[in-house]
Coordinates of C-alpha atoms (C1' of nucleotides) in Angstrom, one line a residue:
Chain A
M1 CA -3.4 -3.1 22.9
A2 CA -6.5 -1.0 21.4
L3 CA -7.0 -0.7 17.7
K4 CA -7.6 2.6 16.2
I5 CA -9.0 3.0 12.8
Y6 CA -9.4 6.1 10.8
N7 CA -13.0 6.6 9.8
T8 CA -13.8 8.5 6.5
L9 CA -17.1 9.0 8.3
T10 CA -15.8 11.2 11.1
L11 CA -12.5 12.3 9.5
K12 CA -10.6 11.1 12.7
K13 CA -8.8 8.0 14.1
E14 CA -11.0 6.5 16.5
A15 CA -10.8 3.4 19.0
F16 CA -12.3 0.4 17.5
K17 CA -14.9 -1.4 19.1
P18 CA -16.7 -4.3 17.3
I19 CA -20.2 -4.6 17.5
E20 CA -20.3 -8.4 19.0
K21 CA -17.3 -9.1 21.4
N22 CA -14.5 -11.2 19.0
V23 CA -16.5 -11.0 16.0
I24 CA -15.5 -8.4 13.3
K25 CA -18.1 -7.9 10.0
L26 CA -15.9 -6.7 7.0
Y27 CA -17.3 -5.7 3.6
V28 CA -15.0 -4.4 0.9
C29 CA -16.1 -3.7 -2.4
G30 CA -14.7 -6.0 -4.8
V31 CA -14.4 -5.3 -8.8
T32 CA -16.7 -5.0 -11.7
V33 CA -15.7 -7.8 -13.7
Y34 CA -15.3 -6.6 -17.4
G35 CA -11.4 -6.4 -17.6
H36 CA -8.0 -7.7 -16.1
C37 CA -7.3 -6.2 -12.9
H38 CA -4.6 -3.4 -12.8
I39 CA -2.0 -2.1 -9.8
G40 CA -4.9 0.0 -8.4
H41 CA -6.9 -2.9 -7.9
A42 CA -4.1 -4.7 -6.5
R43 CA -3.5 -2.0 -3.9
S44 CA -7.0 -2.2 -2.6
A45 CA -6.9 -6.0 -2.4
I46 CA -3.7 -5.9 -0.6
V47 CA -4.5 -3.3 1.8
F48 CA -7.6 -5.1 2.9
D49 CA -5.8 -8.5 2.8
V50 CA -3.5 -7.1 5.6
V51 CA -6.3 -5.6 7.5
Y52 CA -7.9 -9.2 7.3
R53 CA -5.1 -10.9 8.2
Y54 CA -3.9 -8.6 11.2
L55 CA -7.7 -9.0 12.5
L56 CA -7.3 -12.6 12.2
E57 CA -3.8 -12.5 13.9
K58 CA -5.4 -10.6 16.9
G59 CA -8.0 -13.3 17.5
Y60 CA -11.2 -12.0 16.1
N61 CA -13.7 -14.2 13.9
V62 CA -13.7 -12.1 10.8
I63 CA -16.6 -12.2 8.8
F64 CA -15.0 -10.9 5.4
I65 CA -17.0 -10.4 2.4
K66 CA -16.0 -9.1 -1.1
N67 CA -18.4 -9.0 -3.8
F68 CA -18.3 -9.3 -7.7
T69 CA -20.0 -6.8 -9.5
D70 CA -21.0 -9.0 -12.5
I71 CA -23.9 -7.0 -14.4
D72 CA -23.5 -3.7 -15.2
D73 CA -23.3 -1.1 -18.4
K74 CA -19.4 -1.9 -19.2
I75 CA -19.7 -5.6 -19.0
I76 CA -22.7 -5.4 -21.5
R77 CA -20.5 -3.2 -23.7
R78 CA -17.6 -5.7 -23.3
A79 CA -19.8 -8.6 -24.3
S80 CA -20.6 -7.1 -27.6
E81 CA -17.0 -6.2 -28.0
E82 CA -15.6 -9.7 -27.5
G83 CA -18.7 -11.2 -29.0
I84 CA -19.6 -13.2 -26.1
S85 CA -22.4 -13.3 -23.6
W86 CA -22.1 -10.9 -20.4
K87 CA -22.3 -14.1 -18.4
E88 CA -19.1 -15.3 -20.3
V89 CA -17.5 -12.1 -19.7
G90 CA -17.8 -12.2 -15.8
E91 CA -16.6 -15.6 -15.7
K92 CA -13.7 -15.0 -17.8
Y93 CA -12.7 -11.9 -15.7
I94 CA -13.7 -13.6 -12.3
K95 CA -11.0 -16.3 -13.3
S96 CA -8.4 -13.8 -14.2
F97 CA -9.0 -12.0 -11.0
Y98 CA -8.5 -15.2 -9.0
E99 CA -5.0 -15.7 -10.9
D100 CA -3.8 -12.4 -9.9
M101 CA -5.0 -12.4 -6.5
D102 CA -3.7 -15.8 -5.7
A103 CA -0.3 -14.9 -7.3
L104 CA -0.3 -12.0 -5.0
H105 CA -1.1 -14.0 -1.9
V106 CA -4.4 -12.5 -1.3
L107 CA -6.6 -14.6 1.1
R108 CA -9.9 -15.6 -0.2
P109 CA -12.8 -13.8 1.9
V110 CA -15.3 -15.9 3.7
H111 CA -17.6 -14.9 1.2
E112 CA -17.5 -13.7 -2.3
P113 CA -21.1 -13.3 -3.6
R114 CA -22.2 -12.0 -7.1
A115 CA -24.6 -9.4 -7.7
T116 CA -26.6 -11.6 -10.3
E117 CA -26.9 -14.4 -7.6
H118 CA -29.1 -11.5 -5.3
I119 CA -31.5 -10.1 -7.9
E120 CA -34.5 -11.2 -5.8
D121 CA -33.0 -9.3 -2.8
M122 CA -32.4 -6.2 -4.6
V123 CA -36.0 -6.1 -5.9
R124 CA -37.2 -6.6 -2.1
L125 CA -35.0 -3.5 -1.3
V126 CA -36.3 -1.5 -4.2
E127 CA -40.0 -2.4 -3.4
T128 CA -39.3 -1.2 0.3
L129 CA -37.8 2.0 -1.0
L130 CA -40.8 2.5 -3.0
E131 CA -43.2 1.6 -0.3
K132 CA -41.2 4.2 2.0
G133 CA -41.3 7.0 -0.3
Y134 CA -37.8 7.3 -0.8
A135 CA -37.9 6.0 -4.5
Y136 CA -40.0 6.8 -7.6
K137 CA -40.9 5.1 -11.0
V138 CA -40.2 6.8 -14.3
N139 CA -40.9 4.8 -17.5
G140 CA -39.4 1.6 -16.1
N141 CA -36.5 3.1 -14.2
V142 CA -36.6 3.5 -10.4
Y143 CA -34.9 6.4 -8.9
F144 CA -33.8 7.2 -5.4
S145 CA -34.8 10.4 -4.3
V146 CA -31.7 12.3 -2.6
E147 CA -33.8 14.8 -1.0
R148 CA -36.0 12.5 0.9
Y149 CA -32.8 11.1 2.7
K150 CA -31.6 14.1 5.0
K151 CA -28.2 12.7 5.6
Y152 CA -27.2 12.6 1.9
G153 CA -23.6 13.9 1.7
E154 CA -22.9 13.0 5.0
L155 CA -20.0 10.4 3.9
S156 CA -18.6 12.5 1.0
K157 CA -18.8 15.9 3.2
R158 CA -20.8 17.7 1.0
T159 CA -24.5 19.1 1.0
L160 CA -27.0 18.7 -2.1
E161 CA -26.2 22.5 -2.9
E162 CA -22.6 22.1 -2.9
M163 CA -22.9 18.9 -5.3
L164 CA -25.2 20.8 -7.6
A165 CA -23.1 23.7 -7.4
G166 CA -20.2 21.5 -9.0
A167 CA -22.8 21.4 -12.1
R168 CA -21.2 18.5 -14.0
V169 CA -24.1 16.3 -13.3
E170 CA -25.7 15.5 -16.4
I171 CA -29.2 16.9 -16.3
D172 CA -31.8 14.3 -17.0
E173 CA -35.3 15.7 -17.3
R174 CA -36.8 12.3 -15.7
K175 CA -35.4 12.7 -12.5
K176 CA -36.9 14.9 -9.9
N177 CA -33.2 16.0 -9.2
P178 CA -30.3 15.6 -11.1
L179 CA -28.4 13.9 -8.3
D180 CA -31.2 11.1 -7.7
F181 CA -29.6 8.0 -8.6
A182 CA -31.1 4.7 -10.5
L183 CA -31.8 1.7 -8.3
W184 CA -33.3 -0.2 -11.1
K185 CA -32.7 0.6 -14.8
A186 CA -35.2 -0.4 -17.5
S187 CA -33.6 -2.7 -20.0
K188 CA -33.0 -1.9 -23.7
E189 CA -33.5 -4.2 -26.8
G190 CA -30.8 -7.0 -26.5
E191 CA -29.8 -6.1 -22.8
P192 CA -29.9 -8.8 -20.0
F193 CA -33.0 -8.1 -17.8
W194 CA -35.1 -9.4 -14.9
E195 CA -38.7 -9.6 -14.5
T196 CA -39.9 -7.3 -11.5
P197 CA -42.9 -5.7 -10.2
F198 CA -41.6 -2.4 -11.4
G199 CA -40.7 -3.4 -14.8
T200 CA -38.3 -5.3 -16.9
G201 CA -34.9 -4.8 -16.2
R202 CA -31.5 -4.7 -14.5
P203 CA -30.3 -3.2 -11.0
G204 CA -28.3 0.0 -10.9
W205 CA -24.8 0.4 -9.8
H206 CA -24.7 0.7 -5.9
I207 CA -27.7 -1.5 -4.8
E208 CA -25.7 -4.7 -4.9
C209 CA -23.6 -3.7 -2.2
S210 CA -26.3 -2.7 0.1
V211 CA -28.2 -5.8 -0.8
M212 CA -24.9 -8.2 -0.1
S213 CA -23.4 -6.5 2.8
T214 CA -26.5 -6.7 4.5
K215 CA -27.6 -10.0 3.6
Y216 CA -24.5 -11.5 4.9
L217 CA -23.4 -9.1 7.7
N218 CA -26.8 -7.4 8.6
N219 CA -26.6 -3.7 9.6
P220 CA -25.0 -1.8 11.2
F221 CA -21.6 -3.9 10.4
D222 CA -18.3 -2.9 11.6
I223 CA -16.2 -2.0 8.7
H224 CA -16.7 -1.0 4.9
G225 CA -13.9 -0.6 2.9
G226 CA -12.9 0.5 -0.7
G227 CA -10.9 2.8 -2.8
K228 CA -11.0 6.4 -2.2
D229 CA -12.8 7.0 -5.4
L230 CA -15.7 4.9 -4.1
I231 CA -16.7 7.4 -1.5
F232 CA -18.6 9.4 -3.9
P233 CA -20.9 8.3 -5.3
H234 CA -20.9 4.7 -4.6
H235 CA -20.8 4.3 -0.9
E236 CA -22.7 7.5 -0.4
N237 CA -25.6 5.8 -2.2
E238 CA -25.0 2.6 -0.5
K239 CA -25.4 4.2 2.7
A240 CA -28.6 6.3 1.7
Q241 CA -30.2 3.4 0.3
T242 CA -29.5 1.1 3.0
E243 CA -30.3 3.7 6.1
A244 CA -33.3 4.7 4.2
A245 CA -34.7 1.3 3.6
T246 CA -33.9 -0.2 7.1
G247 CA -34.1 2.8 9.5
K248 CA -31.0 1.9 11.0
P249 CA -27.4 2.8 10.5
F250 CA -25.4 1.2 7.8
V251 CA -21.6 1.0 8.7
N252 CA -19.8 1.9 12.0
Y253 CA -16.2 2.5 10.2
W254 CA -15.4 3.4 6.7
M255 CA -11.9 2.9 5.4
H256 CA -10.7 3.9 2.2
N257 CA -7.3 3.2 0.5
G258 CA -5.5 5.9 -1.5
F259 CA -4.8 5.8 -5.3
V260 CA -2.1 4.4 -7.0
N261 CA -0.7 7.2 -9.7
M262 CA 1.4 6.9 -12.7
E263 CA 3.8 10.0 -13.0
K264 CA 1.9 11.8 -10.4
E265 CA -1.4 11.4 -12.0
K266 CA -4.2 8.8 -11.0
M267 CA -4.1 5.3 -12.8
S268 CA -7.5 5.3 -14.2
K269 CA -9.1 3.5 -17.0
S270 CA -10.4 6.8 -18.8
I271 CA -7.2 8.2 -18.5
G272 CA -5.7 5.1 -20.1
N273 CA -2.5 4.8 -18.1
I274 CA -3.4 1.7 -16.5
F275 CA -0.8 -1.0 -15.5
L276 CA -1.9 -4.7 -15.4
I277 CA -1.1 -6.9 -12.5
K278 CA -0.3 -9.6 -14.9
D279 CA 2.2 -7.3 -16.8
F280 CA 4.0 -6.5 -13.1
L281 CA 4.2 -10.1 -12.5
K282 CA 6.2 -10.8 -15.6
N283 CA 9.2 -8.7 -14.3
H284 CA 9.1 -8.7 -10.7
H285 CA 8.1 -11.1 -7.4
P286 CA 4.7 -10.4 -6.4
E287 CA 5.8 -9.7 -2.8
A288 CA 7.8 -6.8 -4.1
L289 CA 4.5 -5.1 -4.9
R290 CA 3.2 -6.0 -1.4
L291 CA 6.3 -4.4 0.0
F292 CA 5.9 -1.3 -2.2
F293 CA 2.4 -0.8 -1.3
L294 CA 2.9 -1.3 2.6
S295 CA 5.9 0.9 2.7
T296 CA 3.4 3.8 2.3
H297 CA 0.5 4.2 4.6
Y298 CA -2.7 3.1 3.0
R299 CA -4.5 6.3 2.8
N300 CA -1.8 8.3 1.0
P301 CA -1.3 8.4 -2.7
I302 CA 1.5 6.1 -4.2
D303 CA 3.5 6.8 -7.4
Y304 CA 4.0 3.7 -9.1
N305 CA 7.3 3.7 -11.1
E306 CA 9.8 1.1 -12.4
Q307 CA 12.5 2.6 -10.1
S308 CA 10.7 2.1 -6.8
L309 CA 9.7 -1.1 -7.7
E310 CA 13.2 -2.1 -8.2
D311 CA 14.3 -0.6 -4.8
M312 CA 11.5 -2.9 -3.2
H313 CA 12.6 -5.8 -4.9
N314 CA 15.9 -5.4 -3.6
A315 CA 14.6 -4.7 -0.2
L316 CA 12.6 -8.1 -0.6
L317 CA 15.5 -10.0 -1.7
R318 CA 17.3 -8.9 1.3
L319 CA 14.9 -10.4 3.7
Y320 CA 15.0 -13.6 1.8
Y321 CA 18.9 -13.6 1.8
T322 CA 18.7 -13.3 5.6
L323 CA 16.7 -16.3 5.9
E324 CA 19.0 -18.0 3.6
R325 CA 22.0 -17.5 5.7
V326 CA 20.0 -18.6 8.7
S327 CA 19.3 -22.0 6.8
K328 CA 22.8 -22.3 6.1
L329 CA 24.1 -22.5 9.8
Q330 CA 25.3 -25.6 11.2
P331 CA 21.8 -26.9 12.3
A332 CA 21.7 -27.7 16.0
K333 CA 20.7 -31.4 17.0
I334 CA 17.6 -30.0 18.6
I335 CA 16.3 -26.6 18.2
K336 CA 14.8 -25.3 21.1
P337 CA 14.0 -21.7 20.5
K338 CA 15.2 -19.4 23.2
R339 CA 13.6 -16.4 23.9
H340 CA 15.7 -13.0 22.6
I341 CA 14.3 -10.0 24.2
P342 CA 15.4 -7.6 21.7
A343 CA 13.5 -9.3 19.1
D344 CA 10.6 -9.6 21.4
E345 CA 10.7 -5.8 21.8
L346 CA 10.4 -5.4 18.0
F347 CA 7.7 -7.6 17.8
N348 CA 5.8 -5.7 20.4
R349 CA 6.2 -2.6 18.5
F350 CA 5.0 -4.2 15.2
Y351 CA 1.9 -4.5 17.1
K352 CA 1.5 -1.2 18.4
A353 CA 2.3 -0.1 14.8
M354 CA -0.5 -1.9 13.4
D355 CA -2.7 -0.8 16.2
D356 CA -2.4 2.6 14.9
D357 CA -4.6 2.5 11.9
F358 CA -2.5 -0.2 10.3
N359 CA 0.8 1.8 10.0
T360 CA 2.4 -0.8 7.8
A361 CA 5.2 1.6 6.9
L362 CA 6.2 1.6 10.5
A363 CA 5.5 -2.0 11.0
L364 CA 7.7 -3.1 8.2
S365 CA 10.6 -1.3 9.6
Y366 CA 10.8 -3.6 12.4
I367 CA 10.9 -6.5 10.1
F368 CA 14.0 -5.1 8.5
E369 CA 15.4 -4.7 12.0
L370 CA 14.9 -8.0 12.8
S371 CA 16.5 -8.9 9.6
K372 CA 19.5 -7.1 10.6
M373 CA 19.7 -8.3 14.0
L374 CA 19.7 -12.0 12.5
N375 CA 22.7 -11.1 10.5
R376 CA 24.4 -9.6 13.4
M377 CA 23.9 -12.5 15.4
I378 CA 25.1 -14.9 12.1
D379 CA 28.1 -12.7 12.0
E380 CA 29.1 -13.2 15.8
Y381 CA 28.0 -16.6 15.4
D382 CA 28.7 -19.1 18.2
E383 CA 27.1 -22.4 18.6
S384 CA 25.2 -21.3 21.6
A385 CA 23.4 -18.6 19.5
I386 CA 21.6 -21.0 17.2
H387 CA 18.5 -21.2 19.8
S388 CA 18.2 -17.5 19.8
I389 CA 18.7 -17.2 16.1
H390 CA 15.9 -19.4 15.3
Y391 CA 13.6 -17.8 17.8
T392 CA 14.4 -14.5 16.3
Q393 CA 13.7 -15.9 12.6
N394 CA 10.5 -17.5 13.7
L395 CA 9.4 -14.1 14.9
M396 CA 10.1 -12.4 11.7
V397 CA 8.6 -14.8 9.5
R398 CA 5.6 -14.5 11.6
L399 CA 5.5 -10.9 11.2
A400 CA 6.2 -10.9 7.4
R401 CA 3.5 -13.1 7.0
I402 CA 1.1 -10.9 8.7
L403 CA 1.7 -8.6 6.1
G404 CA 1.5 -11.7 3.4
L405 CA 5.4 -11.2 2.7
L406 CA 8.1 -13.9 2.9
N407 CA 5.4 -16.8 1.8
D408 CA 7.9 -18.9 -0.5
D409 CA 10.1 -21.3 1.2
L410 CA 13.6 -20.6 -0.2
Q411 CA 13.8 -23.3 -2.7
T412 CA 10.6 -21.9 -4.6
F413 CA 11.8 -18.6 -4.3
H414 CA 15.2 -19.2 -6.0
H415 CA 13.5 -21.3 -8.7
N416 CA 11.1 -18.6 -9.1
E417 CA 13.3 -15.6 -9.3
T418 CA 15.8 -17.5 -11.7
Q419 CA 13.3 -18.4 -14.2
R420 CA 11.8 -14.8 -14.3
H421 CA 15.0 -13.0 -14.1
L422 CA 16.8 -15.2 -16.8
E423 CA 14.0 -14.8 -19.1
A424 CA 13.7 -11.3 -18.7
K425 CA 17.3 -10.9 -19.6
G426 CA 17.5 -13.3 -22.4
L427 CA 19.9 -15.9 -20.5
D428 CA 19.7 -19.7 -19.6
M429 CA 21.1 -21.4 -16.7
E430 CA 23.4 -23.3 -18.8
T431 CA 25.0 -19.9 -20.3
L432 CA 25.4 -18.5 -16.7
E433 CA 26.7 -21.8 -15.5
K434 CA 29.3 -21.6 -18.2
M435 CA 30.3 -18.1 -17.7
I436 CA 30.9 -18.8 -14.0
H437 CA 32.7 -21.7 -14.8
E438 CA 34.8 -19.9 -17.1
R439 CA 35.7 -17.1 -14.4
T440 CA 36.6 -19.5 -12.0
D441 CA 39.3 -21.0 -14.2
A442 CA 40.4 -17.5 -15.0
R443 CA 40.6 -16.7 -11.2
K444 CA 42.4 -19.9 -10.7
N445 CA 45.2 -18.8 -13.2
K446 CA 45.3 -15.3 -11.9
N447 CA 43.8 -13.9 -14.9
F448 CA 41.8 -11.3 -12.9
K449 CA 41.3 -8.9 -15.7
K450 CA 39.2 -11.7 -17.6
A451 CA 37.3 -12.7 -14.5
D452 CA 36.4 -9.0 -13.7
G453 CA 35.1 -8.8 -17.0
I454 CA 32.9 -11.8 -16.9
R455 CA 31.7 -10.3 -13.6
N456 CA 30.7 -7.0 -15.0
L457 CA 29.0 -8.4 -17.9
L458 CA 26.8 -10.5 -15.5
L459 CA 26.5 -7.7 -13.4
E460 CA 25.0 -5.6 -16.3
K461 CA 22.4 -8.4 -16.6
G462 CA 21.4 -8.1 -13.1
I463 CA 23.4 -11.1 -11.8
M464 CA 25.9 -10.4 -9.1
L465 CA 28.7 -12.8 -8.3
L466 CA 29.9 -13.6 -4.6
D467 CA 33.1 -15.5 -4.0
T468 CA 32.7 -17.3 -0.9
P469 CA 34.9 -19.7 0.7
A470 CA 32.4 -22.5 -0.7
G471 CA 32.8 -21.4 -4.2
T472 CA 31.1 -18.7 -6.5
E473 CA 27.5 -17.9 -5.8
W474 CA 25.3 -15.8 -7.7
R475 CA 22.5 -13.3 -6.9
I476 CA 20.1 -11.4 -8.6
K477 CA 20.3 -7.5 -8.2
Y478 CA 18.4 -5.2 -9.8
I479 CA 20.3 -2.3 -11.3
S480 CA 18.5 0.3 -12.8
P481 CA 19.6 1.4 -16.5
M482 CA 20.6 5.1 -15.4
K483 CA 22.8 3.9 -12.5
G484 CA 24.2 1.1 -14.6
E485 CA 25.5 3.5 -17.2
E486 CA 27.2 5.5 -14.7
Chain B
rG1 C1' -16.4 27.5 -8.4
rG2 C1' -17.3 23.9 -3.9
rC3 C1' -15.1 20.1 -0.7
rG4 C1' -10.8 17.1 0.9
rG5 C1' -5.8 15.8 1.1
rC6 C1' -0.2 16.3 0.8
rA7 C1' 4.8 19.1 1.2
rU8 C1' 10.3 15.5 6.1
rA9 C1' 17.8 13.5 3.4
rG10 C1' 19.9 12.1 -3.6
rC11 C1' 15.1 9.0 -4.2
rC12 C1' 11.0 6.4 -1.4
rA13 C1' 8.8 7.1 3.4
rA14 C1' 7.4 6.9 8.9
rG15 C1' 7.0 10.3 13.0
rU16 C1' 1.3 14.7 14.3
rG17 C1' 3.5 18.6 21.2
rG18 C1' 8.9 17.1 24.9
rC19 C1' 13.7 10.9 24.5
rU20 C1' 19.5 10.3 19.4
rA21 C1' 13.4 12.9 13.3
rA22 C1' 11.9 5.2 12.0
rG23 C1' 12.9 1.9 7.8
rG24 C1' 14.1 1.0 2.5
rC25 C1' 17.1 2.2 -1.8
rG26 C1' 21.5 4.8 -3.2
rA27 C1' 26.0 7.0 -2.2
rC28 C1' 30.8 7.2 0.8
rG29 C1' 34.5 5.2 4.5
rG30 C1' 36.0 0.6 7.5
rU31 C1' 36.1 -5.0 8.4
rC32 C1' 36.6 -9.1 4.7
rU33 C1' 38.4 -10.0 -0.4
rG34 C1' 43.5 -11.0 -5.7
rC35 C1' 40.1 -6.6 -6.5
rA36 C1' 34.9 -7.1 -5.7
rA37 C1' 30.2 -8.6 -3.8
rA38 C1' 27.5 -10.0 0.3
rA39 C1' 26.9 -9.1 5.4
rC40 C1' 27.9 -5.9 9.7
rC41 C1' 30.0 -1.3 11.6
rG42 C1' 30.2 4.0 10.7
rU43 C1' 28.9 8.5 7.8
rU44 C1' 24.8 10.6 4.7
rA45 C1' 18.0 16.0 7.5
rU46 C1' 21.4 20.6 14.0
rU47 C1' 16.2 20.3 11.0
rC48 C1' 11.0 18.8 8.5
rU49 C1' 8.2 24.2 1.6
rC50 C1' 8.0 29.6 3.1
rC51 C1' 6.2 33.8 6.4
rG52 C1' 3.7 34.7 11.2
rG53 C1' 1.5 33.3 16.0
rU54 C1' 0.2 30.1 20.5
rU55 C1' 3.7 27.4 24.2
rC56 C1' 8.7 26.6 29.1
rA57 C1' 8.9 23.3 24.4
rA58 C1' 6.3 22.4 17.5
rA59 C1' 7.9 18.8 11.7
rU60 C1' 3.8 18.0 15.0
rC61 C1' -1.2 23.1 17.1
rC62 C1' -3.4 28.1 14.8
rG63 C1' -3.5 31.8 10.8
rG64 C1' -1.4 33.4 6.1
rA65 C1' 1.4 32.5 1.3
rU66 C1' 3.3 28.9 -2.5
rG67 C1' 3.5 24.4 -5.0
rC68 C1' 1.3 19.4 -6.0
rC69 C1' -2.9 16.0 -5.7
rG70 C1' -7.7 13.7 -5.5
rC71 C1' -13.2 14.1 -5.4
rC72 C1' -17.5 16.9 -7.1
rU73 C1' -18.9 12.2 -14.1
rC74 C1' -17.4 5.1 -14.8
rC75 C1' -13.3 4.3 -11.4
rA76 C1' -9.9 0.4 -6.6

RNA sequence: GGCGGCAUAGCCAAGUGGCUAAGGCGACGGUCUGCAAAACCGUUAUUCUCCGGUUCAAAUCCGGAUGCCGCCUCCA
C-alpha cells in the first residue's frame, strides 16, 4: 500500500517516496519555551505523533527530530517578568512541556535538540551565507537578503511584490528590503549573548531549525512539519537560508496542521483566548483530546468547545466499556486467537485510510465498527466465539494504539476516571457508595420512587447507574448542562 | 488590497466523478428491565450553501454568487 501525503509545497497529495529506502527523516518544529503549552500545541504534537506512530507501524526506521527553541525575545521578556534567568525560563517550561506530552501519550522523538546547544553551527551557517553574498551586516545585525534568493515565496505561494503590497511589514531603515529577516541579532544591554566573528549577539528566530534539521538529518530530508501558521515566515525563511547556504533542496514534503479555534476564532496568544493543556486535563481524559483532534482531518481547522469534548469523552468511554465487556467474559482455558475475517477487513481499511494522507477520521470509524462488532459477538455469545472475540479485540487495540488511544489498562482507566470525575463533581467514593446502597435497599422494598430519585440525582452528577444481574454498577456519563435541564 | 482554504443530517465530521453519502454525539422506536441504563437491532441527509455549465453519470470537475475562516506581524 502506498502512502500519500499532501505537500504544502505543491498543494497536492503526492505519492510518498523516502530518500533512503526504509528510512524516514522527519523534523517537526517544537515549541518556544516561554509558557505552558495550550491546546493548539497539543494538536500539532498529537498530529505528528500519529504520523510518527503510523510510519513506525509501517516498518520504517523513522528519525524523528523535534526541537526546543530556548532563546528568543519572548523568553528574555518572560525571564524579567518572572525574575529568573532566561535559562531557568527554558528549563521550567521544558519540564512543563514534558508533563503535558507524557500525559497526552505523545511519544518522545529520537532527538530533541535545543537551539542554544547549536550556536556554533548557527554561526557557521551565518558565515556561509555572508560568504556567498546572501547576507549582509548592519550594526552587528546580520540580515538575509530575500532578493538574492530567487525562490523566496515558493512555499507560502507569494511573490516579493505581493508581500510588499501587503505593506504591514514594519519598515526598518537598516534593511535593504523590508522583508529581509534577521539571521543574527546584536544583543542589547543585559541580554544574553554569544561572541561571534560578526558581533556579540544572539540568533534570529528561524536559524535554529535550519541548523538542527540539517545537522541531524542532512538535506534534503523527507518531511518537515508544523502548524499552518509557521508556513510564513518561519518555514519560508528556513528554506531560503538552508537552500541558499547548501545549494541543495531543503525538504521534500512539507506538512502543516490546521489551527484550533475558540468560538470560530483562531486560538492565539495575542488574542488571549488560549486554553492550556493542563486545564484541559483537569476535566477530561487525555485521550478524549486525541479523539477530538483525530476525528477531523489534520489540515482542517477544528473548533474547540466543551460540547464537542464531552461528545468525544462519551465516545471514548464507549470504546473502553467494550474492552471491559470482553474482559468480563468467562475466560477460555487457552486463548488461541482465531481469525475473524470481517475484523481483518476493517483492519485493512484502516491502513488504506491512513495511507491517504493520514485520514484519521475515517480510520477512527473502523475502530468504532470493531467495537460494535465485538459488542454484537458478546451479545450473541457462545463459548466457541471466545477466540474470535479475542482476535478482534487485539486488532481493535492495536489500531487504536497507532492513533495513541486505549493506552490505559482497565484498572488505571477506572481509577483515573473516577478520581477526576468525583473531584470535579464534589463527590467522594464513600457518599457515592452510600447512595447506591440506599437505592438498592429502596429497590428491594419496591420503593421505586425513592430509588429513581437517587438515580436521577446521580445522573445529574454525571453518574449513570446500571442494574445488572450481578448488582448495581455505575459509569461516568457526560451530560451537558443544556441537555440536563431539558 | 494580495494569496490560500472551507460550506455535507439537530450537532461534530469522512467522502472529491459511477456500489446503499462512513463514523461519533444526540433524538426516537424495538429487544431487555419494576421503570431505566448499558449493549444490540431499526429510524433519523432521495440529497451535499445557491445559480449556471461540462459529462451517459457530479456532493465530487469548471464558471459565477453568497457566507465563514486563515495567512500577508509574534504564533502550533
